[in-house]
Tab-separated table of C-alpha atoms in Angstrom:
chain	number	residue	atom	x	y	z
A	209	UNK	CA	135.606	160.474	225.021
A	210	UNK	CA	137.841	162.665	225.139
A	211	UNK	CA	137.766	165.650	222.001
A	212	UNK	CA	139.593	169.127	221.084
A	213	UNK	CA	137.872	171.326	218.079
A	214	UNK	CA	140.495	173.678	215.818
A	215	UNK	CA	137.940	176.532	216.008
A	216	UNK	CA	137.074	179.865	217.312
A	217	UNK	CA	134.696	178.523	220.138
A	218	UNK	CA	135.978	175.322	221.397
A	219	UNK	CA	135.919	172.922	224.073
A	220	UNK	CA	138.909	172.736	225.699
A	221	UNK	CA	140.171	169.139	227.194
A	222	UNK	CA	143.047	169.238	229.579
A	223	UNK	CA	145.139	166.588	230.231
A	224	UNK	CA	147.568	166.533	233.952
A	225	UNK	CA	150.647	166.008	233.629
A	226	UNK	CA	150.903	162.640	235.450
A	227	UNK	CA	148.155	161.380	233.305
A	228	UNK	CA	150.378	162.667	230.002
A	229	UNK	CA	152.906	160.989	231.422
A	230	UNK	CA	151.307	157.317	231.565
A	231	UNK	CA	149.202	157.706	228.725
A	232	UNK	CA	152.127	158.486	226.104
A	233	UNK	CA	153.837	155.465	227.230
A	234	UNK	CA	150.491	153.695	225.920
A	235	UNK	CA	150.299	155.833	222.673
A	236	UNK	CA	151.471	152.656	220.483
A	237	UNK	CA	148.331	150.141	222.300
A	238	UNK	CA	145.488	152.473	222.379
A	239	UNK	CA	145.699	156.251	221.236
A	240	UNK	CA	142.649	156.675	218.218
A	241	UNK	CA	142.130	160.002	215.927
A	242	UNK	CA	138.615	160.309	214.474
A	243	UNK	CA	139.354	162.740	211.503
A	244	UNK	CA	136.036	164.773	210.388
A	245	UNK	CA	135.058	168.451	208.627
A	246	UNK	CA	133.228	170.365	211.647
A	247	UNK	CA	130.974	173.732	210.795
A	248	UNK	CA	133.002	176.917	211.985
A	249	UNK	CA	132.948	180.414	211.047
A	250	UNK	CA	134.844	181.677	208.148
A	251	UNK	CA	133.887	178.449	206.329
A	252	UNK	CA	136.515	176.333	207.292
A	253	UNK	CA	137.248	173.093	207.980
A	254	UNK	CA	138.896	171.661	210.987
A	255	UNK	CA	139.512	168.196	212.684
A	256	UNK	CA	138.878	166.373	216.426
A	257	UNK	CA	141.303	164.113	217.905
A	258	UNK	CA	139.749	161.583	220.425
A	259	UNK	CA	140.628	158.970	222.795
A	260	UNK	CA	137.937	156.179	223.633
A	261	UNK	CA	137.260	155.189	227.146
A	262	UNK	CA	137.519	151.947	226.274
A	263	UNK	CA	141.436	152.044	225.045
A	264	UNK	CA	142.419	153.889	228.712
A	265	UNK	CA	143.871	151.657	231.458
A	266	UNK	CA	143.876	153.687	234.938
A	267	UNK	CA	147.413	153.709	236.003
A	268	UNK	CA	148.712	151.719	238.490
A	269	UNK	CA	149.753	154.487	240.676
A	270	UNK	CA	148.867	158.626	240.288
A	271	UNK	CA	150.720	161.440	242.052
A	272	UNK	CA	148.405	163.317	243.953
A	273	UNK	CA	149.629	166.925	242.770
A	274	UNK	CA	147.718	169.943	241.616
A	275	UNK	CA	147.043	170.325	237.982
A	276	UNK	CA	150.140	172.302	235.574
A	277	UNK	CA	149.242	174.569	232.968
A	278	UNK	CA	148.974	172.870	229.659
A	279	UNK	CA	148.343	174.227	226.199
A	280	UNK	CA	144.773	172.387	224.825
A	281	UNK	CA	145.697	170.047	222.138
A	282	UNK	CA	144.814	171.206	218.936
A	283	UNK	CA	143.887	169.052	215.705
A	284	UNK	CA	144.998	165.863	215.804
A	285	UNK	CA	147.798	166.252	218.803
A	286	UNK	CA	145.517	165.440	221.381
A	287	UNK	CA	147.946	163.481	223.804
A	288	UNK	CA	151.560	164.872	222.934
A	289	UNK	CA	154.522	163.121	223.141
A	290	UNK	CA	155.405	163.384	226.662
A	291	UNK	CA	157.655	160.107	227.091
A	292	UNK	CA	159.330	160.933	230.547
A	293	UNK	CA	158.580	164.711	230.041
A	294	UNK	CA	159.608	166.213	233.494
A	295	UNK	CA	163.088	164.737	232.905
A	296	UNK	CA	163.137	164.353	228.903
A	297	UNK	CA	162.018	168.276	228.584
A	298	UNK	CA	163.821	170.620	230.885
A	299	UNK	CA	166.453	171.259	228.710
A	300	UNK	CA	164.194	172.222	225.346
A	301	UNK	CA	163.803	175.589	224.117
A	302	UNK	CA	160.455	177.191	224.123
A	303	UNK	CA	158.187	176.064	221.473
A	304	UNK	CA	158.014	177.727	218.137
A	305	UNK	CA	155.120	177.830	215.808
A	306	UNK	CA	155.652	177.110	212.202
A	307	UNK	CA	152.914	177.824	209.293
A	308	UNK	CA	153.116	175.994	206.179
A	309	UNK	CA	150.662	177.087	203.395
A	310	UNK	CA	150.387	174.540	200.130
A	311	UNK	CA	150.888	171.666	203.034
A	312	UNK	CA	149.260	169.136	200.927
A	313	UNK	CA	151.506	169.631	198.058
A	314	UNK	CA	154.832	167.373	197.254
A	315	UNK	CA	157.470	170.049	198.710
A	316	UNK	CA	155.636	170.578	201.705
A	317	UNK	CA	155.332	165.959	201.778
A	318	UNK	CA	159.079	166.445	202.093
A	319	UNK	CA	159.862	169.549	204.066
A	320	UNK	CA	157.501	168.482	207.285
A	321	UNK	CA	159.152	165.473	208.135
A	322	UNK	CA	162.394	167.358	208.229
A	323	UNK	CA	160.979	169.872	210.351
A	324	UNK	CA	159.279	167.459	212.968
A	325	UNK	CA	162.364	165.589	212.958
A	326	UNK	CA	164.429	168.253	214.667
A	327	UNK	CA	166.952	167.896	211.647
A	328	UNK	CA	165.677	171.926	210.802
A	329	UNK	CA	165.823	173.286	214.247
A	330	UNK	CA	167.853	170.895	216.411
A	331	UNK	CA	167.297	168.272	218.715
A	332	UNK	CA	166.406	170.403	221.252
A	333	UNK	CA	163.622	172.383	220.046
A	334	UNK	CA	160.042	171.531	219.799
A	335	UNK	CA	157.471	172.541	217.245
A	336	UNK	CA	154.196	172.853	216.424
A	337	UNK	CA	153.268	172.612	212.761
A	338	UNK	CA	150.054	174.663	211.341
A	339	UNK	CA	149.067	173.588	208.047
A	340	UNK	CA	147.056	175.564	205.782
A	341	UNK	CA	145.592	174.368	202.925
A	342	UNK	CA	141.890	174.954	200.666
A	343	UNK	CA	138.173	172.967	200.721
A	344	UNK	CA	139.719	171.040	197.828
A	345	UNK	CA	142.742	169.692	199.528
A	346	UNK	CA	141.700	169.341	202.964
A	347	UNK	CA	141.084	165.374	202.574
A	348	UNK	CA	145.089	165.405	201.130
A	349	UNK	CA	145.902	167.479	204.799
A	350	UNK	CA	144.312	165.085	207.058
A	351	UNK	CA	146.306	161.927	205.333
A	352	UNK	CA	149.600	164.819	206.018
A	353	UNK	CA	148.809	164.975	209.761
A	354	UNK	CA	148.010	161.251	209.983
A	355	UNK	CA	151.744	160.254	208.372
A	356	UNK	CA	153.356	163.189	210.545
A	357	UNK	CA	151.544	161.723	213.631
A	358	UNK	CA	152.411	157.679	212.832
A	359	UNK	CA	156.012	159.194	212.512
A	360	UNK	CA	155.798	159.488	216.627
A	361	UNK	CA	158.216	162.582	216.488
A	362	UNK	CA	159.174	163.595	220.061
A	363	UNK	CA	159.919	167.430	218.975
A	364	UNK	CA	156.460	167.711	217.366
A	365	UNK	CA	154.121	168.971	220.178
A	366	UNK	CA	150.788	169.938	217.823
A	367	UNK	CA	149.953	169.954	214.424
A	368	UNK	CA	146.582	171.665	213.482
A	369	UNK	CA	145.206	172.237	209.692
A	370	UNK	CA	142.684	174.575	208.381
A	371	UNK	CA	142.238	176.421	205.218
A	372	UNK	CA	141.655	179.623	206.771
A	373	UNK	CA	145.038	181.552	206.679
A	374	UNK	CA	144.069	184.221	210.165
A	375	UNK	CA	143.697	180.844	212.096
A	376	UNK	CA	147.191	179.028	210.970
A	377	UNK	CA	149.158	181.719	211.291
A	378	UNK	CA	148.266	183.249	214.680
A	379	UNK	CA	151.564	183.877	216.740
A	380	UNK	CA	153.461	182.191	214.222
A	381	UNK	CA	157.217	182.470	214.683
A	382	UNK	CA	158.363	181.192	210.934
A	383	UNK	CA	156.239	180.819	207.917
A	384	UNK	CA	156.934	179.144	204.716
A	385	UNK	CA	154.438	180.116	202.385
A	386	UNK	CA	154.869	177.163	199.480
A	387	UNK	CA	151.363	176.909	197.915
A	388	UNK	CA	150.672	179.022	194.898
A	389	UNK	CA	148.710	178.215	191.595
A	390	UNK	CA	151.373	176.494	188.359
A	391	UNK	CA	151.255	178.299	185.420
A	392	UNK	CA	149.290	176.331	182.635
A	393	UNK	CA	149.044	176.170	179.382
A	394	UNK	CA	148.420	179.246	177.566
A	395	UNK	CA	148.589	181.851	180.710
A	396	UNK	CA	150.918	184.682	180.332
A	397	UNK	CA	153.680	185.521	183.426
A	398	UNK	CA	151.152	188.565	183.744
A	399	UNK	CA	148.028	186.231	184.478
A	400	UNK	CA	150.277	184.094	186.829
A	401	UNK	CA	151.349	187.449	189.076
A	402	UNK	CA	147.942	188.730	189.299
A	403	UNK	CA	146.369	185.069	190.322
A	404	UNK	CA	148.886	184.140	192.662
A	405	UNK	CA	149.446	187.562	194.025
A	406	UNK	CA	145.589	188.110	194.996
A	407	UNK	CA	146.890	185.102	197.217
A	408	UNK	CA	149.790	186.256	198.769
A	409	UNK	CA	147.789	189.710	199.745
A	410	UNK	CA	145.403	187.881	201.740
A	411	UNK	CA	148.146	185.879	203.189
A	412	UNK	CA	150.206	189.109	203.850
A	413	UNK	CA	147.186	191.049	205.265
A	414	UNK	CA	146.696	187.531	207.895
A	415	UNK	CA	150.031	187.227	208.945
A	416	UNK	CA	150.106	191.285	210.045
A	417	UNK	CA	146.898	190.539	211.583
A	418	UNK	CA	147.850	187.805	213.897
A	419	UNK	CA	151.504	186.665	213.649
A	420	UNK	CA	153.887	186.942	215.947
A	421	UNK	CA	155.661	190.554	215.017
A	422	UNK	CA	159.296	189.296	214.512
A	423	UNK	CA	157.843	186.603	212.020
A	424	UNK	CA	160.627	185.255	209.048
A	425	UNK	CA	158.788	184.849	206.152
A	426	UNK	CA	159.873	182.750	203.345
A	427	UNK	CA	158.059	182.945	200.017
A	428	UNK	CA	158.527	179.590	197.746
A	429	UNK	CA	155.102	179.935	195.622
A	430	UNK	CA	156.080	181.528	192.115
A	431	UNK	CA	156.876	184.070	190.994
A	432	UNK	CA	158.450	183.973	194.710
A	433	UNK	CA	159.648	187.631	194.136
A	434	UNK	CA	156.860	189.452	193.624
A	435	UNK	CA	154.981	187.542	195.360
A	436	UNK	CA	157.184	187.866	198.173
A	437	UNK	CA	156.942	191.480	197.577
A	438	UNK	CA	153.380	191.764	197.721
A	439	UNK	CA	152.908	189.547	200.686
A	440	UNK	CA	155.395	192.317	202.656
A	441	UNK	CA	153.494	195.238	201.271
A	442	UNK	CA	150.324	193.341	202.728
A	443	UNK	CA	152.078	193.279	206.388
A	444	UNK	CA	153.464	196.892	207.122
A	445	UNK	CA	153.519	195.722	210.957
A	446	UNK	CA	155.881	193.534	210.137
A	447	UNK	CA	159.262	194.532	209.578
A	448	UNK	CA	160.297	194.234	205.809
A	449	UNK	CA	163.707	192.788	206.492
A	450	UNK	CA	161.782	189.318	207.044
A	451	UNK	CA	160.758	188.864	204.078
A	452	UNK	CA	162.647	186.663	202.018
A	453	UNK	CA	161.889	184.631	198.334
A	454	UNK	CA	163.910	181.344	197.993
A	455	UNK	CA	166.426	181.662	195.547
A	456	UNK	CA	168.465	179.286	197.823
A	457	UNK	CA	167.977	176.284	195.347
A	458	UNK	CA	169.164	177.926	192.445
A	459	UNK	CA	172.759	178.731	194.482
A	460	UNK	CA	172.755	174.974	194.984
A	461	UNK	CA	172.794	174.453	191.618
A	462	UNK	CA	175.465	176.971	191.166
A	463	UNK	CA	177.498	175.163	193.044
A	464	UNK	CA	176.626	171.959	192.338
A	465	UNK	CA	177.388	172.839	188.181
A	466	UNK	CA	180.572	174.728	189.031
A	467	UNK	CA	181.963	171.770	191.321
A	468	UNK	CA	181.380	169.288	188.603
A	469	UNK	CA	183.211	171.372	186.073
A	470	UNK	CA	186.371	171.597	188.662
A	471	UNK	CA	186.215	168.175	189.618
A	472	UNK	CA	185.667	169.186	193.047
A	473	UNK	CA	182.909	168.072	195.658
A	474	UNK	CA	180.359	170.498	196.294
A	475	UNK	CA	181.750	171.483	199.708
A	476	UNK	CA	184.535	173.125	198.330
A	477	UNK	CA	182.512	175.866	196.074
A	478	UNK	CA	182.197	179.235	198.434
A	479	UNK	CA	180.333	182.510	198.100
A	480	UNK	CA	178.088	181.714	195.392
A	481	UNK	CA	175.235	184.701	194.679
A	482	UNK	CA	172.565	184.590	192.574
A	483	UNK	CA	171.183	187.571	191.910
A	484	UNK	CA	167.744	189.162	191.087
A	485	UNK	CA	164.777	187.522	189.967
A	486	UNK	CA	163.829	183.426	190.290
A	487	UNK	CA	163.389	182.997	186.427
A	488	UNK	CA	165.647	182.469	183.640
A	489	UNK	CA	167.169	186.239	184.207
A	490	UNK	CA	168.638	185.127	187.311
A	491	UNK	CA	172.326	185.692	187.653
A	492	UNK	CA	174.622	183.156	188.908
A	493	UNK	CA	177.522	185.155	189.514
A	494	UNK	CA	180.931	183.212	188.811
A	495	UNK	CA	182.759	186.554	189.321
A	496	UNK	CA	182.612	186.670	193.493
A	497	UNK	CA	182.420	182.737	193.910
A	498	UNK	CA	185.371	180.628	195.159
A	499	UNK	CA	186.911	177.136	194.472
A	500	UNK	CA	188.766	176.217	197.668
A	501	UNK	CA	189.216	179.491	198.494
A	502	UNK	CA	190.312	180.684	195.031
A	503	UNK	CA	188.570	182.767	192.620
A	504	UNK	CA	185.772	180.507	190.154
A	505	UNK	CA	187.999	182.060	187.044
A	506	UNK	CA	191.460	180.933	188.534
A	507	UNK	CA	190.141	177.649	188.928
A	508	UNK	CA	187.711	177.168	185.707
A	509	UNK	CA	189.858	179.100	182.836
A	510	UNK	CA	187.068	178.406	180.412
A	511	UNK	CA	185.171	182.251	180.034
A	512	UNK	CA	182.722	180.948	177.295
A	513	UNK	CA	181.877	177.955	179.487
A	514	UNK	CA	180.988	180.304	182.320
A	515	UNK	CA	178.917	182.773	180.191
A	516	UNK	CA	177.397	180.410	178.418
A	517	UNK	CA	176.872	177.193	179.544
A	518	UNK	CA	177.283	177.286	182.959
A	519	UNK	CA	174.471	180.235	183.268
A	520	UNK	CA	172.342	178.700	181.213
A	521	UNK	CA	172.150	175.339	182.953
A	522	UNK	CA	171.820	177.119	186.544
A	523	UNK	CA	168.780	179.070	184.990
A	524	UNK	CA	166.867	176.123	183.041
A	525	UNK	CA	167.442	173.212	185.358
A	526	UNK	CA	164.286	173.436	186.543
A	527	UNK	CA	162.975	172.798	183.540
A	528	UNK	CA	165.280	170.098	181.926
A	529	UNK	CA	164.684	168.170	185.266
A	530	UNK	CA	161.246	168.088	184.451
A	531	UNK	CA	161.500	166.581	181.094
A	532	UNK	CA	163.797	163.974	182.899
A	533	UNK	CA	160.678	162.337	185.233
A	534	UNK	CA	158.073	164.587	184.397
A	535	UNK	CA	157.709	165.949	187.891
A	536	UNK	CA	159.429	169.069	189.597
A	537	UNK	CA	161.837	169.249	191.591
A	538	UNK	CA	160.073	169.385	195.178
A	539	UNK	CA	162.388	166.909	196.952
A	540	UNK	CA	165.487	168.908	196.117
A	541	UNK	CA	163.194	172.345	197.122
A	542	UNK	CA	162.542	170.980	200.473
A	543	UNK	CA	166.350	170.921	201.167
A	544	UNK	CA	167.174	174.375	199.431
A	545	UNK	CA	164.107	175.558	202.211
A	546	UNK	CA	166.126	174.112	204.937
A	547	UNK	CA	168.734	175.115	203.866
A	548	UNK	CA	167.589	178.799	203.843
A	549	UNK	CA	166.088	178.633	206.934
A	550	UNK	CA	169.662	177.369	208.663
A	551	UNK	CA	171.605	179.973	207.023
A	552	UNK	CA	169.480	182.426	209.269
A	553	UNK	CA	169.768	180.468	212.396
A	554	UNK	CA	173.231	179.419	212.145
A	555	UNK	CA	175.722	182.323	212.380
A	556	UNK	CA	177.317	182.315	208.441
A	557	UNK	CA	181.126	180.959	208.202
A	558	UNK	CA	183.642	183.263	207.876
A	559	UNK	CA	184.208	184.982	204.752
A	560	UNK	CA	181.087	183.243	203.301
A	561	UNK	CA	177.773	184.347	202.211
A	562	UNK	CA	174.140	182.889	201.194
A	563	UNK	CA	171.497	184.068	198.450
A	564	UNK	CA	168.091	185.216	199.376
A	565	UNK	CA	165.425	187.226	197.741
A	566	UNK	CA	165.366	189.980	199.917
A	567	UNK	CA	164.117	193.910	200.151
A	568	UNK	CA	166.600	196.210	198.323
A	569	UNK	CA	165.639	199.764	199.799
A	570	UNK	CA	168.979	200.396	201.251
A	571	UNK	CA	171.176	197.674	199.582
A	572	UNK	CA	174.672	198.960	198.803
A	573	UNK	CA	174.413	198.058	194.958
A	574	UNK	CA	172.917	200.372	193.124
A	575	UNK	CA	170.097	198.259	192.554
A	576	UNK	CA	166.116	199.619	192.331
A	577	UNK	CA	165.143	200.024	195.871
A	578	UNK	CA	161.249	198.935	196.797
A	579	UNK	CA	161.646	195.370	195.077
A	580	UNK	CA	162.596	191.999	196.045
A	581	UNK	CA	166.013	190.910	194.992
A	582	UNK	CA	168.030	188.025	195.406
A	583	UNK	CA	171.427	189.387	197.001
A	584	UNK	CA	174.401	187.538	198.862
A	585	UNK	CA	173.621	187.982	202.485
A	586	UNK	CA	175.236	187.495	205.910
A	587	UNK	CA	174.052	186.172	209.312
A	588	UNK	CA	175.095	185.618	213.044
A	589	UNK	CA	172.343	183.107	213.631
A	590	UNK	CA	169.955	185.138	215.459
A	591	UNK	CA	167.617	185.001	212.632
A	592	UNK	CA	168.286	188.140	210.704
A	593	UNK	CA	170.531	189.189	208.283
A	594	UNK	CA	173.075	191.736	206.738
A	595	UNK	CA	173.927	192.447	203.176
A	596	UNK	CA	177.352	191.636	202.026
A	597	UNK	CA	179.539	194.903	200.499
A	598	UNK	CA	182.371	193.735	199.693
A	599	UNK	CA	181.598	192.189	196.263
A	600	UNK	CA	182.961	192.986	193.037
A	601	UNK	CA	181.163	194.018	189.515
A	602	UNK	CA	182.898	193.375	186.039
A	603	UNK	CA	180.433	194.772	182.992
A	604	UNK	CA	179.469	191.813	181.941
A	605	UNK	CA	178.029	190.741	185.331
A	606	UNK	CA	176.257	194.421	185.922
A	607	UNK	CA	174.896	194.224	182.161
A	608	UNK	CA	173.203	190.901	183.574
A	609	UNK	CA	172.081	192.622	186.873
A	610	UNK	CA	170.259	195.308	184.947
A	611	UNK	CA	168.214	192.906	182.708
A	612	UNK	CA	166.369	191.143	185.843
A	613	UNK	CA	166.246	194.386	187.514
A	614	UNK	CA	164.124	195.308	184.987
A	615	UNK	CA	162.060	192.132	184.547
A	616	UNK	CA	161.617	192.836	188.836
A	617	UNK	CA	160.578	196.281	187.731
A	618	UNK	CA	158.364	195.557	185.556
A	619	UNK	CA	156.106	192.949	187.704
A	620	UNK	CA	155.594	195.157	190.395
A	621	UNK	CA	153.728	197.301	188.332
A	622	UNK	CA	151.740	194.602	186.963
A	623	UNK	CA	150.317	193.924	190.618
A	624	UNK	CA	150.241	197.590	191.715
A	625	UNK	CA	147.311	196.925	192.580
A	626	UNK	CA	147.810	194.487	194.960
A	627	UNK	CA	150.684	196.796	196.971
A	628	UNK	CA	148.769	199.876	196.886
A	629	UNK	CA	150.285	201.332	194.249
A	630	UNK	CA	147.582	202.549	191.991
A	631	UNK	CA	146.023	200.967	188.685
A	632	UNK	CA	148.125	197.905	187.421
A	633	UNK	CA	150.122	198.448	184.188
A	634	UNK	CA	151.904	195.149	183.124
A	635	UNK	CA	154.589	195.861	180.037
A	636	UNK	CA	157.238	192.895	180.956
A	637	UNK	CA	159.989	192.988	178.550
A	638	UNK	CA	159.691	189.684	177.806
A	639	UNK	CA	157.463	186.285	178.693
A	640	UNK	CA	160.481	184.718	180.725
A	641	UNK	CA	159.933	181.236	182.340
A	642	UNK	CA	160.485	180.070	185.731
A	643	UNK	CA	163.209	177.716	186.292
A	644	UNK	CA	160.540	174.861	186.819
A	645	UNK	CA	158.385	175.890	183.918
A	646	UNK	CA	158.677	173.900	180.500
């Protein structure tokens, strides 16, 4: 039998390539994963993937050629998905790594699947997906890895799960950080940013330790913003600039709000910004966005509507969706993620822009530096990004700028303490929601 550990001493099973070759066109008859917790350092958990002699027919012929260089299987990817791979292969890209923390949870049940699938990165470009999770929802991570391995994904070279964040994230290339503690009932935005941000330090101080250095970093756990920021502040070998906090959902609902009102579809509604935080001070601005090309208020006449309605809706869907099913909205989050992570891969259309949280030291605006601030962004696909300057400001839309500038302001010295900054002071001006709290 045949077995790969997930842990810092390991033994290491290689498989040739011309054995790869015949045994992944058996996969479907006889491949077997025995799932099971094995003692390791840092008090983790990990799993074995094994094959049975039993379930192996020899070949019927073997080329007699030396032995390639293989990557050990890891987790429960202990025969890969090599269908034809000297001919299938030679055109893919090199591998990437991906790190998904909360990987148990319902966004990350929707978002994997669309990143094994290739639908995220293309159809050319395999990945290997490291889930982290904790003791209490490792069972829940196995029965992940088990679904994303029946789905027999070509692109999806290894998948590996632990709950200790230095081991998922080593040389990771792109890492959505999704799991985070929900507010309950009773806790104050204050005891939510100092639970969740003791979190994203640790995470923060594991991905500087062992990710790759030009890691994108995309913060989805609430509040994303802080959080975000204290994650960077956590990673100074990392460059800040890729660091972002998904406000990418709440421009799809921007658009999605403003299209209905025009009678429109959805394609047709351009440079949409949201700006500042992800809670009901966000800012969908209707000032800068475009209906086929023409300006929101040329299309939509209706000022009140846009004030009113139209900014409340974008900033309590969240919530209203909630009361609809009684679940959030994690399907719909997936696709904003996907969609955030294309808008830095793909180079941005002409004359367009996206939202992201991002870091403001430097930003054009006039807003706080040393926070992290949803802004419209541009990006020629290589990953990165530039801010967009030429925007316009009426007073109405700067008045609104200021307030979640402040409410930004005012969390980052609640977790001061978490960036280094001295003794924590929390005085938020108010106990705002986020837009999936009730």
């Amino acid at each position: 039998m045949a077995v790969a550990e997930l842990s810092p001493s390991y033994t290491k099973t290689h498989f040739h390539s011309s054995q790869l070759s015949f045994l992944s066109t058996r996969l479907a008859n006889f491949r077997h994963c025995a799932f099971r917790p094995l003692p390791r350092a840092r008090n983790s958990l990990t799993i074995s993937c094994s094959v049975a002699p039993n379930q192996v027919e020899a070949p019927v012929a073997v080329k007699n050629e030396e032995p390639k260089n293989k990557t050990e299987c890891y987790g429960v990817f202990c025969l890969t998905y090599d269908l034809k791979a000297e001919e299938e292969t030679k055109s893919w890209k090199k591998l990437i790594n991906i790190a998904v923390s909360g990987a148990a949870g319902m966004i990350s049940n929707h978002l994997l699947f669309k990143l094994a699938s290739g639908e995220v990165f293309g159809p050319d470009q395999p990945v290997a997906l490291k889930l982290l999770g904790s003791e209490r929802s490792f069972q829940a991570l196995e029965g992940v890895a088990m679904e994303l391995e029946d789905s027999l994904f070509p692109l999806l070279r290894e998948v590996s799960i632990s709950i200790d964040p230095y081991e998922v994230f080593q040389d990771v290339e792109w890492a959505l950080l999704i799991g985070a503690k929900p507010r309950g009932p009773g806790m104050e935005r204050a005891g939510l940013l100092d639970i969740n941000g003791q979190i994203f330090a640790e995470q923060g101080k594991a991905l500087n330790a062992v990710a790759s250095r030009n890691v994108k970093v995309i913060v989805v756990g609430n509040p994303c913003n802080t959080n975000a920021l204290i994650c960077m502040k956590n990673a100074p070998n990392i460059p800040a600039k890729n660091f972002h906090a998904l406000t990418r959902l709440d421009e799809n609902r921007a658009k999605c709000q403003l299209a209905l009102k025009a009678g429109v579809f959805y394609d047709k509604v351009s440079n949409m910004t949201i700006w500042g935080n992800h809670s009901t001070t966000q800012v969908p601005d209707f000032l800068n966005a475009r209906i086929n090309g023409f300006p929101v208020k040329e299309v939509i006449r209706d000022q009140k509507w846009l004030e009113e309605e139209f900014t409340e809706k974008v900033q309590k869907r969240g919530g209203v969706l909630i009361k609809k099913w009684g679940r959030s909205s994690a399907a719909s989050t997936s696709v904003s993620i996907v969609d955030a992570i294309r808008s830095l891969i793909t180079p941005t259309p002409e004359g367009d822009w996206f939202s992201s949280g991002v870091y403001t030291t430097g930003n054009p605006y006039g807003i706080a530096e040393d926070i992290v601030f949803s802004m419209p962004c541009r990006s020629k696909g290589d990953g990165d990004y530039e801010l967009v300057k030429d925007v316009i400001f009426d007073d109405y839309l700067l008045e609104r700028i200021t307030r979640t500038e402040a409410e930004l302001l005012a969390e980052k010295r609640c977790v001061a303490h978490l960036i280094g900054e001295g003794i924590a002071f929390c005085d938020l001006p108010e106990d705002t929601m986020l837009p999936g709290e009730m």
